[in-house]
Coordinates of C-alpha atoms and ligand atoms in Angstrom, one line a residue:
M1 CA -15.4 27.6 20.9
S2 CA -12.0 26.2 22.4
K3 CA -8.9 27.7 21.7
V4 CA -6.0 25.1 20.6
D5 CA -3.0 25.5 22.6
I6 CA -0.2 25.0 20.3
N7 CA 2.6 25.3 23.3
K8 CA 1.0 22.5 24.8
S9 CA 3.4 19.4 25.0
W10 CA 2.2 15.8 25.3
N11 CA 4.2 13.3 27.9
Y12 CA 3.3 9.6 27.8
A13 CA 4.8 6.8 28.6
A14 CA 7.3 4.8 26.3
A15 CA 6.1 1.3 25.2
P16 CA 9.0 0.2 22.9
E17 CA 8.1 -3.3 21.3
S18 CA 10.9 -5.4 21.7
T19 CA 13.0 -6.7 18.9
A20 CA 14.6 -9.4 21.0
H21 CA 12.4 -12.3 19.3
I22 CA 13.1 -11.0 15.8
Q23 CA 15.7 -12.8 13.4
L24 CA 17.4 -11.1 10.6
K25 CA 20.3 -12.2 8.7
K26 CA 22.9 -9.7 8.1
K27 CA 23.1 -10.3 4.4
Y28 CA 20.0 -11.3 1.8
D29 CA 20.6 -13.3 -1.3
L30 CA 17.6 -13.8 -3.9
F31 CA 15.3 -16.4 -3.5
I32 CA 15.3 -18.4 -6.6
G33 CA 14.2 -22.0 -7.2
G34 CA 13.4 -22.3 -3.6
D35 CA 16.5 -21.6 -2.5
F36 CA 18.7 -18.3 -1.3
V37 CA 21.2 -17.9 -4.0
K38 CA 24.2 -15.3 -4.8
P39 CA 23.4 -12.6 -7.0
L40 CA 25.2 -12.9 -10.4
S41 CA 25.4 -9.2 -10.0
K42 CA 27.9 -9.8 -7.0
K43 CA 25.8 -6.8 -5.9
Y44 CA 24.3 -5.9 -2.3
F45 CA 22.5 -2.6 -1.1
D46 CA 22.0 -1.5 2.5
T47 CA 18.4 -1.7 4.2
V48 CA 18.0 1.0 6.6
N49 CA 15.8 1.6 9.6
P50 CA 14.0 5.0 8.5
A51 CA 13.7 5.7 12.2
N52 CA 17.5 6.3 12.6
G53 CA 19.4 5.8 9.6
E54 CA 21.1 2.9 10.7
Q55 CA 21.5 0.1 8.4
I56 CA 19.9 -3.1 9.1
A57 CA 20.9 -5.5 6.5
K58 CA 22.4 -5.9 3.1
V59 CA 20.0 -7.0 0.5
A60 CA 21.2 -8.6 -2.9
E61 CA 20.8 -6.4 -6.0
A62 CA 19.6 -8.6 -8.9
N63 CA 20.6 -8.0 -12.4
K64 CA 19.2 -9.1 -15.8
Q65 CA 20.9 -12.1 -15.8
D66 CA 19.3 -12.8 -12.1
V67 CA 16.0 -11.8 -13.5
D68 CA 16.4 -14.3 -16.1
R69 CA 17.4 -16.6 -13.6
A70 CA 14.2 -16.2 -11.5
V71 CA 11.9 -16.3 -14.7
K72 CA 13.6 -19.6 -15.7
A73 CA 13.0 -21.1 -12.0
A74 CA 9.1 -20.1 -12.3
R75 CA 8.8 -20.9 -15.8
K76 CA 9.8 -24.6 -15.0
A77 CA 7.8 -24.6 -11.9
F78 CA 5.0 -23.6 -13.6
K79 CA 4.6 -27.1 -15.4
S80 CA 3.7 -29.1 -12.5
W81 CA 2.4 -26.4 -10.6
S82 CA -0.4 -25.5 -13.0
K83 CA -1.2 -29.3 -13.5
L84 CA -1.4 -29.9 -9.8
S85 CA -5.1 -30.6 -8.4
V86 CA -7.0 -27.6 -7.4
K87 CA -7.4 -29.2 -3.9
E88 CA -3.9 -29.5 -3.6
R89 CA -3.2 -26.0 -4.8
G90 CA -5.4 -24.4 -2.1
K91 CA -3.7 -26.2 1.0
Y92 CA -0.5 -24.8 0.2
I93 CA -1.6 -21.6 0.2
F94 CA -3.6 -22.2 3.4
R95 CA -0.6 -23.3 5.0
I96 CA 1.4 -20.0 4.2
A97 CA -1.5 -18.2 5.8
R98 CA -1.6 -20.2 8.8
M99 CA 2.6 -19.7 9.1
M100 CA 2.0 -16.2 8.5
Q101 CA -0.4 -16.0 11.5
E102 CA 2.1 -18.0 13.6
R103 CA 5.2 -15.9 12.7
A104 CA 2.7 -12.3 12.8
R105 CA 4.8 -10.8 15.8
E106 CA 8.5 -11.0 14.1
F107 CA 6.8 -9.9 10.6
A108 CA 4.9 -6.9 12.3
V109 CA 8.3 -5.4 14.2
I110 CA 10.5 -6.0 10.7
E111 CA 7.8 -4.4 9.0
S112 CA 8.2 -1.4 11.0
L113 CA 11.7 -1.3 11.7
D114 CA 12.5 -1.5 7.8
G115 CA 9.7 0.7 6.9
G116 CA 8.9 3.7 9.6
K117 CA 5.3 2.6 10.4
P118 CA 3.8 2.6 14.2
I119 CA 3.8 -0.7 15.4
R120 CA 0.2 -0.5 16.2
E121 CA -0.5 -0.7 12.2
S122 CA 1.9 -3.4 11.3
R123 CA 0.5 -5.5 14.0
D124 CA -3.1 -4.7 13.8
I125 CA -3.7 -4.0 9.9
D126 CA -0.7 -5.0 7.4
I127 CA -0.2 -8.5 9.2
P128 CA -3.1 -9.9 9.8
L129 CA -4.5 -8.5 6.4
A130 CA -1.8 -10.4 4.7
A131 CA -2.6 -13.6 6.3
N132 CA -6.4 -13.1 5.6
H133 CA -5.2 -12.8 1.4
F134 CA -3.7 -15.7 1.3
F135 CA -6.7 -17.4 3.3
Y136 CA -9.1 -15.9 1.6
Y137 CA -7.5 -16.9 -2.1
A138 CA -6.7 -20.3 -0.7
G139 CA -10.3 -20.8 -0.6
W140 CA -11.0 -20.1 -4.2
S141 CA -8.7 -22.3 -5.7
D142 CA -10.9 -25.1 -6.0
K143 CA -14.0 -23.0 -7.1
L144 CA -12.5 -21.3 -10.2
E145 CA -15.1 -23.3 -11.9
Y146 CA -18.1 -22.1 -10.3
A147 CA -16.6 -18.5 -10.4
F148 CA -16.5 -18.8 -14.2
P149 CA -19.4 -21.4 -15.3
N150 CA -19.1 -22.2 -18.7
K151 CA -16.2 -21.3 -19.0
I152 CA -12.2 -22.8 -18.7
P153 CA -10.4 -21.0 -16.6
K154 CA -6.6 -21.1 -17.9
P155 CA -3.4 -19.8 -15.6
L156 CA -1.1 -17.4 -17.7
G157 CA 2.0 -18.8 -16.7
V158 CA 4.9 -16.4 -14.9
A159 CA 3.7 -13.6 -13.3
G160 CA 6.4 -10.4 -12.8
Q161 CA 5.1 -8.5 -9.7
I162 CA 6.6 -5.4 -8.4
I163 CA 5.4 -3.9 -5.3
P164 CA 6.0 -0.6 -3.6
W165 CA 7.0 0.4 0.2
N166 CA 3.7 1.7 2.0
F167 CA 2.5 -1.7 2.5
P168 CA 5.1 -4.4 2.0
L169 CA 4.1 -7.8 3.3
L170 CA 0.2 -6.9 2.3
M171 CA 1.3 -5.7 -1.2
A172 CA 3.1 -9.3 -1.5
A173 CA 0.1 -11.1 -0.4
W174 CA -2.1 -8.9 -2.7
K175 CA -0.1 -10.2 -5.4
I176 CA 1.4 -13.6 -4.7
A177 CA -2.1 -14.9 -3.2
P178 CA -4.3 -14.9 -6.3
A179 CA -1.5 -15.6 -8.7
L180 CA -1.2 -18.8 -6.7
A181 CA -4.7 -19.5 -6.6
T182 CA -5.2 -19.2 -10.6
G183 CA -2.2 -21.8 -11.0
N184 CA 0.6 -19.3 -11.8
T185 CA 4.0 -18.8 -10.8
V186 CA 5.6 -15.8 -9.4
V187 CA 8.9 -13.7 -9.7
L188 CA 8.3 -10.7 -7.2
K189 CA 10.5 -7.6 -6.6
P190 CA 9.4 -5.7 -3.5
A191 CA 10.7 -2.2 -3.1
E192 CA 14.4 -1.3 -2.3
T193 CA 13.6 0.5 0.8
T194 CA 11.5 -2.4 2.4
S195 CA 12.8 -5.8 1.4
L196 CA 13.0 -7.4 4.6
T197 CA 9.5 -8.6 5.1
A198 CA 9.1 -10.2 1.7
L199 CA 12.5 -12.0 2.3
K200 CA 11.2 -13.1 5.4
L201 CA 8.2 -14.2 3.6
A202 CA 10.6 -16.5 1.1
E203 CA 11.9 -18.2 4.0
L204 CA 8.4 -18.6 5.2
I205 CA 7.8 -20.1 1.8
Q206 CA 10.8 -22.1 1.9
D207 CA 9.6 -23.8 5.4
S208 CA 6.1 -24.7 3.9
G209 CA 6.9 -26.7 1.4
L210 CA 5.4 -24.9 -1.4
P211 CA 7.3 -26.5 -4.6
K212 CA 10.4 -25.2 -5.5
G213 CA 10.7 -22.2 -8.0
V214 CA 6.7 -21.3 -7.8
V215 CA 7.4 -18.2 -6.0
N216 CA 10.8 -16.4 -6.6
I217 CA 11.6 -13.3 -4.6
I218 CA 14.0 -10.8 -5.9
T219 CA 15.3 -7.8 -4.4
G220 CA 16.7 -4.5 -6.6
A221 CA 15.6 -1.1 -7.6
G222 CA 14.2 0.1 -10.6
E223 CA 16.3 -1.5 -13.3
T224 CA 15.3 -4.7 -11.9
G225 CA 11.9 -3.9 -11.9
A226 CA 12.3 -2.8 -15.3
A227 CA 14.3 -5.9 -16.3
I228 CA 11.2 -8.3 -15.1
V229 CA 8.8 -6.1 -17.1
S230 CA 10.8 -6.3 -20.6
H231 CA 11.4 -10.0 -20.3
P232 CA 10.2 -12.3 -22.7
D233 CA 8.9 -15.0 -21.1
V234 CA 6.8 -13.5 -18.1
D235 CA 3.0 -13.5 -19.2
K236 CA 2.0 -11.1 -16.7
I237 CA 2.8 -7.7 -15.1
A238 CA 1.3 -6.8 -11.7
F239 CA 2.5 -3.3 -10.8
T240 CA 1.6 -0.9 -7.7
G241 CA 3.4 2.2 -7.4
S242 CA 3.9 5.8 -8.8
T243 CA 1.5 6.9 -11.7
E244 CA 4.8 7.8 -13.3
V245 CA 6.7 4.7 -13.4
G246 CA 2.7 3.1 -14.2
K247 CA 2.6 4.8 -17.3
L248 CA 6.5 3.5 -18.3
I249 CA 5.4 0.6 -17.9
Q250 CA 2.3 0.5 -20.1
K251 CA 4.2 2.1 -22.8
S252 CA 6.8 0.1 -22.8
L253 CA 4.3 -3.0 -23.2
A254 CA 2.4 -1.4 -25.8
G255 CA 1.3 -4.2 -28.6
I256 CA 2.6 -6.9 -26.7
E257 CA 0.6 -9.6 -25.4
K258 CA 1.2 -9.7 -21.6
K259 CA -1.5 -8.9 -19.3
T260 CA -0.9 -5.7 -17.3
T261 CA -2.5 -4.7 -14.2
L262 CA -1.5 -1.2 -12.7
E263 CA -2.3 0.3 -9.2
L264 CA -1.2 3.6 -9.0
G265 CA -1.7 7.1 -7.3
G266 CA -4.4 8.8 -5.8
K267 CA -5.7 12.2 -4.3
G268 CA -8.9 10.9 -2.7
A269 CA -11.6 13.4 -1.6
N270 CA -12.8 13.1 2.1
I271 CA -16.4 15.2 2.1
I272 CA -17.9 15.8 5.4
F273 CA -21.6 17.4 5.1
E274 CA -23.3 19.1 8.0
D275 CA -25.3 16.5 9.1
A276 CA -22.4 14.4 9.7
A277 CA -21.6 12.8 13.6
I278 CA -19.0 15.4 14.1
E279 CA -16.8 13.8 16.4
Q280 CA -16.7 10.7 14.5
A281 CA -16.0 12.4 11.1
V282 CA -13.0 14.3 12.7
E283 CA -11.8 11.0 13.7
G284 CA -12.0 9.6 10.2
I285 CA -10.4 12.5 9.0
V286 CA -7.4 11.8 10.8
N287 CA -7.4 8.1 9.9
A288 CA -7.6 9.1 6.1
I289 CA -4.8 11.3 6.0
F290 CA -2.2 10.3 9.0
F291 CA -2.9 6.4 8.4
N292 CA 0.7 5.2 7.8
Q293 CA 2.1 8.9 7.8
G294 CA -0.2 9.3 4.7
H295 CA 1.7 6.8 2.7
V296 CA -1.2 5.4 1.2
C297 CA -2.4 5.7 -2.3
C298 CA -6.1 5.8 -1.4
A299 CA -5.7 8.4 1.2
G300 CA -8.2 11.0 1.9
S301 CA -5.4 13.7 1.6
R302 CA -8.1 16.4 0.2
L303 CA -10.9 17.3 2.4
F304 CA -13.7 19.2 2.0
V305 CA -15.9 20.3 4.7
Q306 CA -19.5 21.9 4.4
A307 CA -19.5 25.8 4.8
S308 CA -21.6 25.7 7.7
V309 CA -19.6 23.4 9.8
A310 CA -16.2 24.3 8.7
D311 CA -15.2 26.6 11.5
V312 CA -16.0 23.9 14.0
V313 CA -14.2 20.7 12.3
I314 CA -11.3 22.7 11.4
E315 CA -11.2 23.7 15.1
K316 CA -11.7 20.4 16.5
L317 CA -9.2 18.6 13.9
K318 CA -6.5 20.9 15.1
E319 CA -6.8 20.2 18.4
R320 CA -7.2 16.3 17.6
I321 CA -3.8 16.7 15.5
S322 CA -2.1 18.3 18.3
T323 CA -2.3 15.0 20.6
L324 CA -0.8 12.4 17.6
I325 CA 2.3 11.2 19.2
I326 CA 5.0 11.2 16.5
G327 CA 8.4 9.1 17.1
D328 CA 9.6 5.8 17.2
P329 CA 8.0 3.4 15.2
L330 CA 8.0 0.4 17.7
D331 CA 6.7 2.3 20.2
K332 CA 2.6 0.9 20.8
N333 CA 1.7 4.6 21.7
T334 CA 2.9 6.1 18.4
D335 CA 0.3 7.2 16.0
I336 CA 3.2 8.8 13.2
G337 CA 5.9 7.2 12.6
A338 CA 8.7 7.9 10.1
I339 CA 8.6 8.6 6.4
N340 CA 9.8 5.7 4.5
S341 CA 12.9 7.1 3.1
T342 CA 15.0 10.4 2.8
E343 CA 13.9 11.0 -0.8
Q344 CA 10.2 10.9 0.4
L345 CA 10.9 13.3 2.9
A346 CA 12.4 15.6 0.5
T347 CA 9.4 15.1 -2.1
I348 CA 6.9 15.7 0.7
E349 CA 9.1 18.9 2.1
K350 CA 9.0 20.0 -1.3
Y351 CA 5.5 20.4 -1.5
I352 CA 5.0 22.0 1.5
A353 CA 7.3 24.5 0.3
I354 CA 5.1 24.7 -2.8
G355 CA 2.0 25.1 -0.7
K356 CA 3.3 27.8 0.9
K357 CA 4.4 29.6 -2.2
E358 CA 1.3 29.2 -3.7
G359 CA 0.0 31.0 -0.8
A360 CA -2.1 28.5 0.8
D361 CA -2.4 29.1 4.9
I362 CA -0.3 26.2 6.9
Y363 CA -1.2 24.8 10.4
Q364 CA 1.1 22.2 12.0
P365 CA 0.8 21.6 15.6
K366 CA 4.1 22.0 17.9
C367 CA 5.7 19.1 18.6
Q368 CA 9.3 17.3 19.4
L369 CA 10.5 15.3 16.7
P370 CA 13.4 13.1 17.0
K371 CA 16.8 14.4 15.9
K372 CA 17.5 11.3 13.6
G373 CA 15.7 9.7 11.0
N374 CA 13.0 10.9 8.6
W375 CA 9.9 12.7 9.9
C376 CA 7.3 15.2 9.1
P377 CA 4.5 16.8 11.5
P378 CA 0.8 16.4 10.6
T379 CA 0.1 19.4 8.3
L380 CA -2.8 20.9 7.5
F381 CA -3.3 23.7 4.6
L382 CA -6.1 26.0 4.6
N383 CA -7.4 28.6 2.2
V384 CA -6.2 26.2 -0.6
S385 CA -8.1 26.0 -4.2
Q386 CA -8.3 23.6 -7.0
S387 CA -5.9 24.9 -9.1
H388 CA -3.1 24.7 -6.2
T389 CA -0.7 22.3 -7.0
I390 CA -0.9 20.6 -3.4
V391 CA -4.8 20.0 -4.4
Q392 CA -4.0 18.1 -7.7
E393 CA -0.8 16.0 -7.1
E394 CA -0.2 13.4 -4.9
I395 CA 2.0 14.3 -1.9
F396 CA 2.0 10.7 -0.3
G397 CA 2.9 12.2 3.1
P398 CA 0.9 13.4 6.2
V399 CA -0.3 16.7 4.6
L400 CA -4.0 17.4 4.0
T401 CA -5.7 20.1 2.2
I402 CA -9.0 21.6 3.6
Q403 CA -11.7 23.4 1.2
T404 CA -15.0 24.0 1.7
F405 CA -18.2 23.5 0.0
R406 CA -22.0 24.6 -0.1
T407 CA -24.2 22.6 -2.4
I408 CA -23.6 18.6 -3.2
D409 CA -23.2 19.3 -6.9
E410 CA -20.3 21.9 -6.0
V411 CA -18.4 19.3 -3.7
I412 CA -19.0 16.4 -6.6
E413 CA -17.5 18.6 -9.2
K414 CA -14.6 19.8 -7.0
A415 CA -13.9 16.1 -5.6
N416 CA -13.7 14.7 -9.4
N417 CA -11.5 17.5 -10.7
T418 CA -8.1 15.7 -10.3
P419 CA -6.3 13.3 -12.8
F420 CA -6.8 10.4 -9.9
G421 CA -9.8 8.2 -9.2
L422 CA -8.9 5.8 -6.5
S423 CA -10.7 6.3 -3.3
A424 CA -13.2 9.1 -1.8
G425 CA -15.2 9.3 1.7
V426 CA -18.7 10.8 2.5
W427 CA -19.6 11.4 5.7
T428 CA -23.3 12.0 6.5
E429 CA -26.4 10.7 8.4
K430 CA -28.6 10.8 5.0
G431 CA -28.2 7.7 3.1
S432 CA -29.5 9.7 -0.2
K433 CA -26.3 11.7 0.1
I434 CA -24.1 8.4 0.2
F435 CA -26.4 7.1 -2.5
K436 CA -25.9 9.9 -5.0
L437 CA -22.1 10.4 -4.0
S438 CA -21.5 6.7 -5.0
Q439 CA -23.1 6.9 -7.9
K440 CA -21.4 10.7 -9.0
L441 CA -17.8 10.0 -7.8
K442 CA -15.3 9.0 -10.0
A443 CA -13.2 6.6 -7.4
G444 CA -12.8 2.7 -7.6
V445 CA -13.4 2.7 -3.7
I446 CA -16.0 4.9 -2.2
W447 CA -16.0 4.7 2.2
A448 CA -19.3 6.2 3.8
N449 CA -18.7 7.4 7.4
T450 CA -15.4 5.1 7.4
F451 CA -12.2 5.2 5.8
N452 CA -9.4 3.3 4.8
K453 CA -11.3 0.1 5.5
F454 CA -9.8 -3.1 3.8
D455 CA -11.2 -6.7 2.9
P456 CA -9.8 -9.1 0.7
A457 CA -13.3 -10.0 -0.8
S458 CA -13.7 -6.4 -1.8
P459 CA -12.2 -5.3 -5.2
F460 CA -9.5 -2.2 -5.3
G461 CA -8.5 -0.3 -7.9
G462 CA -8.5 3.1 -9.9
Y463 CA -10.3 5.3 -12.5
K464 CA -8.5 7.4 -14.7
E465 CA -4.7 8.0 -13.6
S466 CA -5.1 5.6 -11.0
G467 CA -4.7 2.4 -12.7
M468 CA -6.3 -0.4 -14.6
G469 CA -7.7 -3.4 -13.4
R470 CA -8.6 -4.8 -9.9
E471 CA -7.4 -6.3 -7.2
G472 CA -9.2 -8.4 -4.2
G473 CA -12.6 -10.5 -4.2
L474 CA -13.2 -12.4 -7.5
H475 CA -12.4 -9.5 -9.5
G476 CA -8.6 -10.2 -8.3
L477 CA -8.7 -13.6 -10.2
K478 CA -9.6 -12.5 -14.0
P479 CA -6.5 -10.4 -14.4
Y480 CA -4.6 -13.8 -13.9
L481 CA -6.5 -16.2 -15.9
K482 CA -7.3 -16.6 -19.5
F483 CA -10.6 -18.4 -20.8
K484 CA -11.5 -21.0 -23.2
S485 CA -15.1 -22.0 -24.2
Ligands
NAI501 P1 8.1 4.1 -7.9 O1 7.0 4.0 -8.5 O2 9.3 4.4 -8.5 O3 8.4 2.5 -7.3 C1 7.4 1.6 -6.9 C2 8.0 0.1 -7.5 O4 8.4 0.3 -8.7 C3 9.2 -0.5 -6.6 O5 9.4 -1.4 -6.5 C4 10.7 0.2 -7.6 O6 11.5 -0.1 -7.3 C5 9.9 -0.2 -8.8 N1 10.1 0.5 -10.2 C6 10.8 2.1 -10.1 N2 11.1 1.9 -11.2 C7 10.8 0.8 -12.2 C8 10.4 0.9 -13.7 N3 11.3 1.8 -14.3 N4 10.5 -0.3 -14.3 C9 9.8 -1.4 -13.0 N5 9.8 -1.3 -11.8 C10 9.8 0.2 -11.5 O7 7.8 4.8 -6.6 P2 8.4 5.9 -5.6 O8 9.6 6.8 -6.1 O9 9.0 4.8 -4.8 O10 7.8 6.7 -5.3 C11 7.2 8.0 -5.7 C12 6.0 8.4 -5.7 O11 5.2 7.4 -6.1 C13 5.3 8.4 -4.3 O12 5.6 10.1 -3.7 C14 4.0 8.4 -4.6 O13 3.5 9.6 -4.8 C15 4.2 7.4 -5.2 N6 3.6 5.8 -5.0 C16 2.5 5.7 -5.0 C17 2.2 4.2 -4.3 C18 1.0 3.4 -4.5 O14 0.6 2.7 -3.7 N7 0.1 3.8 -5.5 C19 3.6 3.4 -4.1 C20 4.6 4.1 -3.9 C21 4.9 5.3 -4.6
MG502 MG1 11.4 5.5 -7.8

C-alpha cells in the first residue's frame, strides 16, 4: 500500500476566469412590480466576496412595508397572469430559460464571486441546471390538465419563496419556474450573503417582458423572510434552509391555510460495499462531500465503508484529497472554493473542535490556504461512532465522518439513525443490494454508483426532519395548485 506524503505541495498553473464581461451595479434596489425601487426602509447592506472579504455591492434591506408592497404587486399581477392562456404562460417561461442560457457566463462568474463556489461548478452545474428548470417547467404549463386528469387545477395566488445561499440561482429557478407554470405570482427572497444572481435574474426578467409584478425579488435577512411568511395575503410558502428556521416557519403557520413546503437539512449516508468499483467509489466520496465546499443539503457527509475494504478505501481517499486544489473560486482548476460566510466558517470550525474533543481522529492534508477570505481544508474524521455530535448534526462544510460496517442490516440501521432523511448513496456491483437499500433507507433521494446528480424531472425532498413536500418533476407542481372536481 502506498504511503501518503502529506508534505507534498501541489503546484498548478493558475487559470483565473476574467471578470471583464460582468456588469454589476454598486447598489441594488428592490425589484417590485417590474421596476427597481428604493427600499422604504432606506437601508442597504454589503454583499462581500467570501474569497477575500471585499465588498462587491450594496443591496437593499426590505422591511415589513417593503414586503407588503411586493405582495401587493404580486397580488395585482395575479389577476391577469392566472387568466393568461397556458400557452402564453409557457412562452414567457421558455424565454427566461433562453435568456439565462445566453447570459450563462455572466451568471456563473457572479455566482462564484458572491458565493465562493468554484467557477467550474457554477459554469457546468448551477447555471445550466437553473436554465433547465425553466425549460422543463415551461413545458408543463400547457399540460396541467393531462397531468391531473378529472380535476381542474387552480393556482394558489401569491407564493412567498425564501431560499438559501448554497445554490443561489439554482434555488431561485427551483422555486420560480413551477410557481409560474401553475399560474401563481411570486415574491422571492434570496439569502443575505448571495443576493446578486437573484438580482441579475430580476434584470433578466425585466428584459424578458414578463408582465410586471409576476415575479418580485426582494433582498434582506431573516426578518425580511419572516415578514413574507407572516404576511396575510401570501397563499403559499416555499422555504429551503436550516431545519431550525423551517421548524419556526411551520410553527408560526399552525392553523393557517397557507400551503407550505420545507426543504431542510440533511446528513446523507454514502455506503461503499466491498464489491464496489473502488477507484470510482473514491471519486464518488470526494464528489459527495467536497462538491460546493460541502454546503449541500444532500451531501454524503457520513461515509460507511465495509470493513473488508476500509483500509484501502481510506488510504486512497487520503491520497486523493491531498491533490484537491483549494483557493480562488474564479480559477478554473479550483476544486474547493471559499466557505460562504465567516458565520458558516465559524460553525464548521466549531464542529471540527467538537469532533476532536469527543475523541475522533482528524485527518487534513497539508495545504496552503489563502491569507484573506474564508477557507477550510478537506477534513476527514476517523474512529467515530453513532453517538458523536459530528455524526448526528449537519455541519454543512467539507467535513466527512468515516464509519465501517460488516453486514447490510448493520449499515441500514446506522444510516437511518439520524434525525434527517434527505439523501443516500450506495456503491456496489450487485443490483440486489441497491434494490434492498433503496427500499430500506429512509431518504428522499437515493443514488446508486453516483452522487449529487440532479435533474429537473426528478422529485427532490426529505423524510423526517429534512422537510415536507417535493420539488422537481410533476411532484413539484402540486404544492402550487389547488384542485376542483
Ligand atoms: P437559514 O435557515 O437561517 O437561512 C436560509 C434562508 O432563510 C435565508 O434566506 C434567510 O434569510 C432566511 N431566514 C432566516 N431566518 C428566517 C426566519 N425566521 N423566517 C423566514 N426566513 C428566514 O440558514 P443559515 O443560518 O444561513 O445556515 C445555518 C445552517 O442551516 C447551515 O449551517 C446548514 O446546516 C443549514 N442550511 C441548510 C440549507 C439547505 O439547503 N437545506 C441551506 C442553508 C443552510
Ligand atoms: Mg440564519
